[in-house]
PDB file of N, CA and C in Angstrom:
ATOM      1  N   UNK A   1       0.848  -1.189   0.000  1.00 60.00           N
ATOM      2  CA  UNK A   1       0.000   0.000   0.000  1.00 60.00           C
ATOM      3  C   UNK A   1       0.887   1.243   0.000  1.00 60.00           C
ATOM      4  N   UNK A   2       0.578   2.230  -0.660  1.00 72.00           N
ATOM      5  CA  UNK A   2       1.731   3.513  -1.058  1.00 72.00           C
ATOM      6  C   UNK A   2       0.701   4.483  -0.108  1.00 72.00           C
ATOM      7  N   UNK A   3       2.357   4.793   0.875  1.00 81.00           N
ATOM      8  CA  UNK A   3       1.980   5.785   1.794  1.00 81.00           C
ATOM      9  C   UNK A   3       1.605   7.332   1.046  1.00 81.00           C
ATOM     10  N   UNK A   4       0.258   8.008   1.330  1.00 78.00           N
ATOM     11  CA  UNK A   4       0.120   8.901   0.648  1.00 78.00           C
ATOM     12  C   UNK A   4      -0.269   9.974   2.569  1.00 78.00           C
ATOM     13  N   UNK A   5       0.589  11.327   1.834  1.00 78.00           N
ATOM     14  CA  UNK A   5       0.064  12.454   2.975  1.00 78.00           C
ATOM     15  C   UNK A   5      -1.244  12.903   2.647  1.00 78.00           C
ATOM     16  N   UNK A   6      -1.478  13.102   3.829  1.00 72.00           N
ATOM     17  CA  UNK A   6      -2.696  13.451   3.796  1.00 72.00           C
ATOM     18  C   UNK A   6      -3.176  15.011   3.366  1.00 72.00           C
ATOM     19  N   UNK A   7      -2.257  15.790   3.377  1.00 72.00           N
ATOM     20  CA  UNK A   7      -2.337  17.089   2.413  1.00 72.00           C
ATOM     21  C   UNK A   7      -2.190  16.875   1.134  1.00 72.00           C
ATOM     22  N   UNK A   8      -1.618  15.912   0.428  1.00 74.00           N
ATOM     23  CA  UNK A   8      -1.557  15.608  -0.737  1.00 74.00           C
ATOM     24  C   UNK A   8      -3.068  15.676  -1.484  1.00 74.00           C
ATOM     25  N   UNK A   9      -3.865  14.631  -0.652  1.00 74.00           N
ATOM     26  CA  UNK A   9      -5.175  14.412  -0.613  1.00 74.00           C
ATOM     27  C   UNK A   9      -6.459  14.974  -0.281  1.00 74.00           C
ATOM     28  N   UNK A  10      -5.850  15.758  -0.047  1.00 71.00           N
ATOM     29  CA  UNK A  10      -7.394  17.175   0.464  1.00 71.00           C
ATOM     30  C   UNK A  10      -6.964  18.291  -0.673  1.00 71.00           C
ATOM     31  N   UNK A  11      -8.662  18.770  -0.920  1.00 73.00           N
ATOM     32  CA  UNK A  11      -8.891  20.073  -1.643  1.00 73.00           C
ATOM     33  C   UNK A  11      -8.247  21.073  -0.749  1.00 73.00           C
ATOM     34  N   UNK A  12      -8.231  22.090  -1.652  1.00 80.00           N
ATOM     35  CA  UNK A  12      -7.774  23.259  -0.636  1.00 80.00           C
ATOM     36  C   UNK A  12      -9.034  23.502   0.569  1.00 80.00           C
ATOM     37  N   UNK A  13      -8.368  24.505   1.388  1.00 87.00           N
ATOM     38  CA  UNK A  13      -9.762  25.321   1.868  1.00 87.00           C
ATOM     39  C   UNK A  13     -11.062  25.666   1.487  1.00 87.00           C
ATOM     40  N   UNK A  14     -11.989  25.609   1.728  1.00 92.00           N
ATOM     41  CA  UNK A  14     -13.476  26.001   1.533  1.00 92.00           C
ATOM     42  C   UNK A  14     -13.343  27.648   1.744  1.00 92.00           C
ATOM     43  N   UNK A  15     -14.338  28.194   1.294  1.00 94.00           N
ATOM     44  CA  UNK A  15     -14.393  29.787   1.729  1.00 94.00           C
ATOM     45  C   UNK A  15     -15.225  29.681   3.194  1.00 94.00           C
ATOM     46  N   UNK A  16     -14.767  30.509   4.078  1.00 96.00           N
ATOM     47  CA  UNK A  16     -15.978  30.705   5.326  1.00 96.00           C
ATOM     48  C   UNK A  16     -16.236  32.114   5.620  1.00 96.00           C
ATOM     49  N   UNK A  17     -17.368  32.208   5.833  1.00 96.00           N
ATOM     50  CA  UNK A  17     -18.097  32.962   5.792  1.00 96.00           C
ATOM     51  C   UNK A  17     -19.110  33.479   7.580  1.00 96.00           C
ATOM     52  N   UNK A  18     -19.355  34.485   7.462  1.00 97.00           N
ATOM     53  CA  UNK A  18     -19.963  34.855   9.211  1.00 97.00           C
ATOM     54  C   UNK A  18     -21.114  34.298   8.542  1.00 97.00           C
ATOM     55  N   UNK A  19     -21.857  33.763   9.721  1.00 96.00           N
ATOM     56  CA  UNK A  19     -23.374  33.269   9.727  1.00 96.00           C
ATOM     57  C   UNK A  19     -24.433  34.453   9.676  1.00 96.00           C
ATOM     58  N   UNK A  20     -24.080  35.975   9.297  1.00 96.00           N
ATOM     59  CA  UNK A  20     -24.741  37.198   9.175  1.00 96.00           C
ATOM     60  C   UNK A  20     -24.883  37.483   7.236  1.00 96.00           C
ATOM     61  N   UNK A  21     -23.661  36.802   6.553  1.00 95.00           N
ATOM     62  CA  UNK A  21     -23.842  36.805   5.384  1.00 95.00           C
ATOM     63  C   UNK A  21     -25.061  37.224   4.451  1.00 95.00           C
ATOM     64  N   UNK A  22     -25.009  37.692   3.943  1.00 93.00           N
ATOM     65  CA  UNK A  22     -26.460  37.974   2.910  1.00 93.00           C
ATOM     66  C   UNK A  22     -26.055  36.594   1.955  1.00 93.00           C
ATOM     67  N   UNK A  23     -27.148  35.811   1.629  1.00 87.00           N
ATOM     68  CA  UNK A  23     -26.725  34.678   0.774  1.00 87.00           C
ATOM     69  C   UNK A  23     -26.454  35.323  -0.634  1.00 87.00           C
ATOM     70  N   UNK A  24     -26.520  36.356  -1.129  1.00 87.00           N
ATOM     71  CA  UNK A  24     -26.551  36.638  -2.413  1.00 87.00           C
ATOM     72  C   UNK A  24     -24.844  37.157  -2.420  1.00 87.00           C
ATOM     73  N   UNK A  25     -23.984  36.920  -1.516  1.00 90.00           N
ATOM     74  CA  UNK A  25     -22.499  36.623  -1.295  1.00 90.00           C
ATOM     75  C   UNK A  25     -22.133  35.050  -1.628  1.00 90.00           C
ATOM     76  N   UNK A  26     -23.062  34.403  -1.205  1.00 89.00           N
ATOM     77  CA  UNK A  26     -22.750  32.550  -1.481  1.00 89.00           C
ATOM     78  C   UNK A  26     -22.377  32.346  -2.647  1.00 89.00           C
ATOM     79  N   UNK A  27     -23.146  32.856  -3.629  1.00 86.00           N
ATOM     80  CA  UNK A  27     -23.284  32.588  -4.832  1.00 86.00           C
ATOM     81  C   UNK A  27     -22.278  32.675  -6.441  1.00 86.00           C
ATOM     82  N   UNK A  28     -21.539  33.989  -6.042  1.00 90.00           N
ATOM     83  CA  UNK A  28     -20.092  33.950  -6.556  1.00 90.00           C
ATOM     84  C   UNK A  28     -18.759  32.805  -6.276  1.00 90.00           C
ATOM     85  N   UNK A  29     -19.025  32.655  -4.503  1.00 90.00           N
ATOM     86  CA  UNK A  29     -18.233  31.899  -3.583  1.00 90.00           C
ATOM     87  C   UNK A  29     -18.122  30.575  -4.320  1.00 90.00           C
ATOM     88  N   UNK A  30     -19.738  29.896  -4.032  1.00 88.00           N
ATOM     89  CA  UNK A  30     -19.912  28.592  -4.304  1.00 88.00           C
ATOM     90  C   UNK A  30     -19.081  28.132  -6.061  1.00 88.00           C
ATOM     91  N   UNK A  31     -19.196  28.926  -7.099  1.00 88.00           N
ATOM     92  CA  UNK A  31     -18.364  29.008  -8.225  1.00 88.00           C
ATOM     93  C   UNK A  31     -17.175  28.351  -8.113  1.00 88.00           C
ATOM     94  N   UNK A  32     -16.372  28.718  -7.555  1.00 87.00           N
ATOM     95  CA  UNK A  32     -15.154  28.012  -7.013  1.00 87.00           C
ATOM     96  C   UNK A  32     -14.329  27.228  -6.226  1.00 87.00           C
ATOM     97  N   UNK A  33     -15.785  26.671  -5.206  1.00 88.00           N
ATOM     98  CA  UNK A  33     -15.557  25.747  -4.521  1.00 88.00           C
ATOM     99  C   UNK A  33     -16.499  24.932  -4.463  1.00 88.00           C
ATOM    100  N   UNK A  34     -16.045  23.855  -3.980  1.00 87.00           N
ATOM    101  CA  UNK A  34     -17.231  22.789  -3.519  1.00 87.00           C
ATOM    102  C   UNK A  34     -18.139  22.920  -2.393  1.00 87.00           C
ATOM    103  N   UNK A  35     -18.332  23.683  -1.503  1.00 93.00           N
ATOM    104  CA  UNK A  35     -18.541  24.048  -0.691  1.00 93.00           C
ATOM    105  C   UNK A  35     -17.959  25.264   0.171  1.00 93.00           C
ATOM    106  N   UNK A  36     -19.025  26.080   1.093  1.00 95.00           N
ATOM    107  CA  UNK A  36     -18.744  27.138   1.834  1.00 95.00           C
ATOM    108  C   UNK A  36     -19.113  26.683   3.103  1.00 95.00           C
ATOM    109  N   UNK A  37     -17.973  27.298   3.757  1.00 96.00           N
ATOM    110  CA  UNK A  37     -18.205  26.622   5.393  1.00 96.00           C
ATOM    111  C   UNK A  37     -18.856  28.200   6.372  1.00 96.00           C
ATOM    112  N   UNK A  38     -20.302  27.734   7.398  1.00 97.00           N
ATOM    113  CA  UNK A  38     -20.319  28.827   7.986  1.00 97.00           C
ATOM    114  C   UNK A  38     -20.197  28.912   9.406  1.00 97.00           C
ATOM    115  N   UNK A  39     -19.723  30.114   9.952  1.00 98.00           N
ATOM    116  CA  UNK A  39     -18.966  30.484  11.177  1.00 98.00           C
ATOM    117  C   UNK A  39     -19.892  31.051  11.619  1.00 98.00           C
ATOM    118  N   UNK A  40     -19.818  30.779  13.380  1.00 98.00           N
ATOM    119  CA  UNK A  40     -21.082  31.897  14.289  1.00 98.00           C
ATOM    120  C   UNK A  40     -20.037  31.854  15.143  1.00 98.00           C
ATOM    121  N   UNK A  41     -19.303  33.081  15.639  1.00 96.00           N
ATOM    122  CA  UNK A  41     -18.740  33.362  17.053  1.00 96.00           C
ATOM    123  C   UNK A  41     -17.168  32.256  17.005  1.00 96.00           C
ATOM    124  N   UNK A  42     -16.973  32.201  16.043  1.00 94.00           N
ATOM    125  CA  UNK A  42     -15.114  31.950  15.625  1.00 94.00           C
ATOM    126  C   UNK A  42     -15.609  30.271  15.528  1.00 94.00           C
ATOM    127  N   UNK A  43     -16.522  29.739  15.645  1.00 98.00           N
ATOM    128  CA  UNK A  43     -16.858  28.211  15.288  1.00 98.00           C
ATOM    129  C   UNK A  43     -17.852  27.697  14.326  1.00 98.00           C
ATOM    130  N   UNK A  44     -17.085  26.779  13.432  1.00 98.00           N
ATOM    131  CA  UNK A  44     -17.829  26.544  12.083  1.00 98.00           C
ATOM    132  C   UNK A  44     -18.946  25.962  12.371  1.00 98.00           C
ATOM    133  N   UNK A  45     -20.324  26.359  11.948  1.00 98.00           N
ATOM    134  CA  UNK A  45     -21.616  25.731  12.312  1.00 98.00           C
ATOM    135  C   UNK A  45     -22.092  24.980  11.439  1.00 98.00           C
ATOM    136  N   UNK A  46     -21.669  25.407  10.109  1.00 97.00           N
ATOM    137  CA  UNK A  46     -22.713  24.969   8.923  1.00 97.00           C
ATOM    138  C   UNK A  46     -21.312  24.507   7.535  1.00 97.00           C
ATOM    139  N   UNK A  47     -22.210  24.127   6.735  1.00 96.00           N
ATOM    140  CA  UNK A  47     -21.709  23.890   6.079  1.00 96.00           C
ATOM    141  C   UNK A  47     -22.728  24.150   4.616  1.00 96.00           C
ATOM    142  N   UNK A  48     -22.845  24.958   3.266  1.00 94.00           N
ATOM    143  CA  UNK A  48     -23.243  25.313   2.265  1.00 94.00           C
ATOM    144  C   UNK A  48     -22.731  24.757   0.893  1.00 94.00           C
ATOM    145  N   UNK A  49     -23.347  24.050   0.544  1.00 93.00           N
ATOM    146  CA  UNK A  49     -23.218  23.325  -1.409  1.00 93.00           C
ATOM    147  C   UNK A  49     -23.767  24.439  -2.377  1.00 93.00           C
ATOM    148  N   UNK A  50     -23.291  23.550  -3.205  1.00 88.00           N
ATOM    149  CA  UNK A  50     -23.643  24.091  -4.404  1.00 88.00           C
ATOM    150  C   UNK A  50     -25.173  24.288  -4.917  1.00 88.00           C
ATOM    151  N   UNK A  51     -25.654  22.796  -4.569  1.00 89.00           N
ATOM    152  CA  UNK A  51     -26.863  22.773  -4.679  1.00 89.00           C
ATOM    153  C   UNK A  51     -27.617  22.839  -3.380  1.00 89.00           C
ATOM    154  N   UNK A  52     -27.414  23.717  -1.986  1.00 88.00           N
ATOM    155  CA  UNK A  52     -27.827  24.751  -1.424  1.00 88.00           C
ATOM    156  C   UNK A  52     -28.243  25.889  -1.877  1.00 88.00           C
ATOM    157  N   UNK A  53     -27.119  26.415  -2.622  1.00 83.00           N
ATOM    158  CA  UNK A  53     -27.448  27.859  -2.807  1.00 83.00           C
ATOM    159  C   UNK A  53     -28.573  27.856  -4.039  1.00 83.00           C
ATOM    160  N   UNK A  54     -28.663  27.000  -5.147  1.00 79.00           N
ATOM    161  CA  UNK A  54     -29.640  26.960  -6.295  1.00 79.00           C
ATOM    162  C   UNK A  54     -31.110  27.048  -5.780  1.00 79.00           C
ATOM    163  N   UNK A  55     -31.197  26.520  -4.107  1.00 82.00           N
ATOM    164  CA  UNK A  55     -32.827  25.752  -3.600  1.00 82.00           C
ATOM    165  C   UNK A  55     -33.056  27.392  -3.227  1.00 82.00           C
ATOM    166  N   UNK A  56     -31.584  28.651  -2.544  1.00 75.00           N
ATOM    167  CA  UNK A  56     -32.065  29.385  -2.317  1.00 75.00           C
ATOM    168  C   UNK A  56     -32.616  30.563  -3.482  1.00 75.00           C
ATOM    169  N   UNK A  57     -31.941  30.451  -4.552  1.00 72.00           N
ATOM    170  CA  UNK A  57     -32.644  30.789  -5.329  1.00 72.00           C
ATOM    171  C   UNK A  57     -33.826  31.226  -6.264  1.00 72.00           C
ATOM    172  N   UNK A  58     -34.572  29.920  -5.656  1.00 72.00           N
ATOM    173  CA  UNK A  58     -35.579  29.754  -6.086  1.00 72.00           C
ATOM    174  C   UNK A  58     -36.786  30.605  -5.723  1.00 72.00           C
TER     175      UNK A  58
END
């Protein structure tokens, strides 16, 4: 089995974002990532897709 690091193997960073966000900020974000991670009070709460932001769209 070929030892692989584990940074090798992860995407970069996600964008994060304050949990005050206007979602119509998500939406550029989500473009370039697979996901947006969200923060309330310096701890990640949530987590936002791609096909999150499309349902808010609607």
């Amino acid at each position: 089995m070929k030892k692989a690091k584990l940074a090798d193997t992860m995407d970069s960073i996600p964008p994060i974002v304050d949990w005050d966000t206007p979602a119509n900020v998500l939406v550029p974000l989500i473009r370039y990532s697979k996901c947006i991670l969200i923060s309330k009070k310096s701890k990640i709460v949530g987590i936002i897709t791609a096909s999150d932001t499309l349902k808010m769209m609607e």
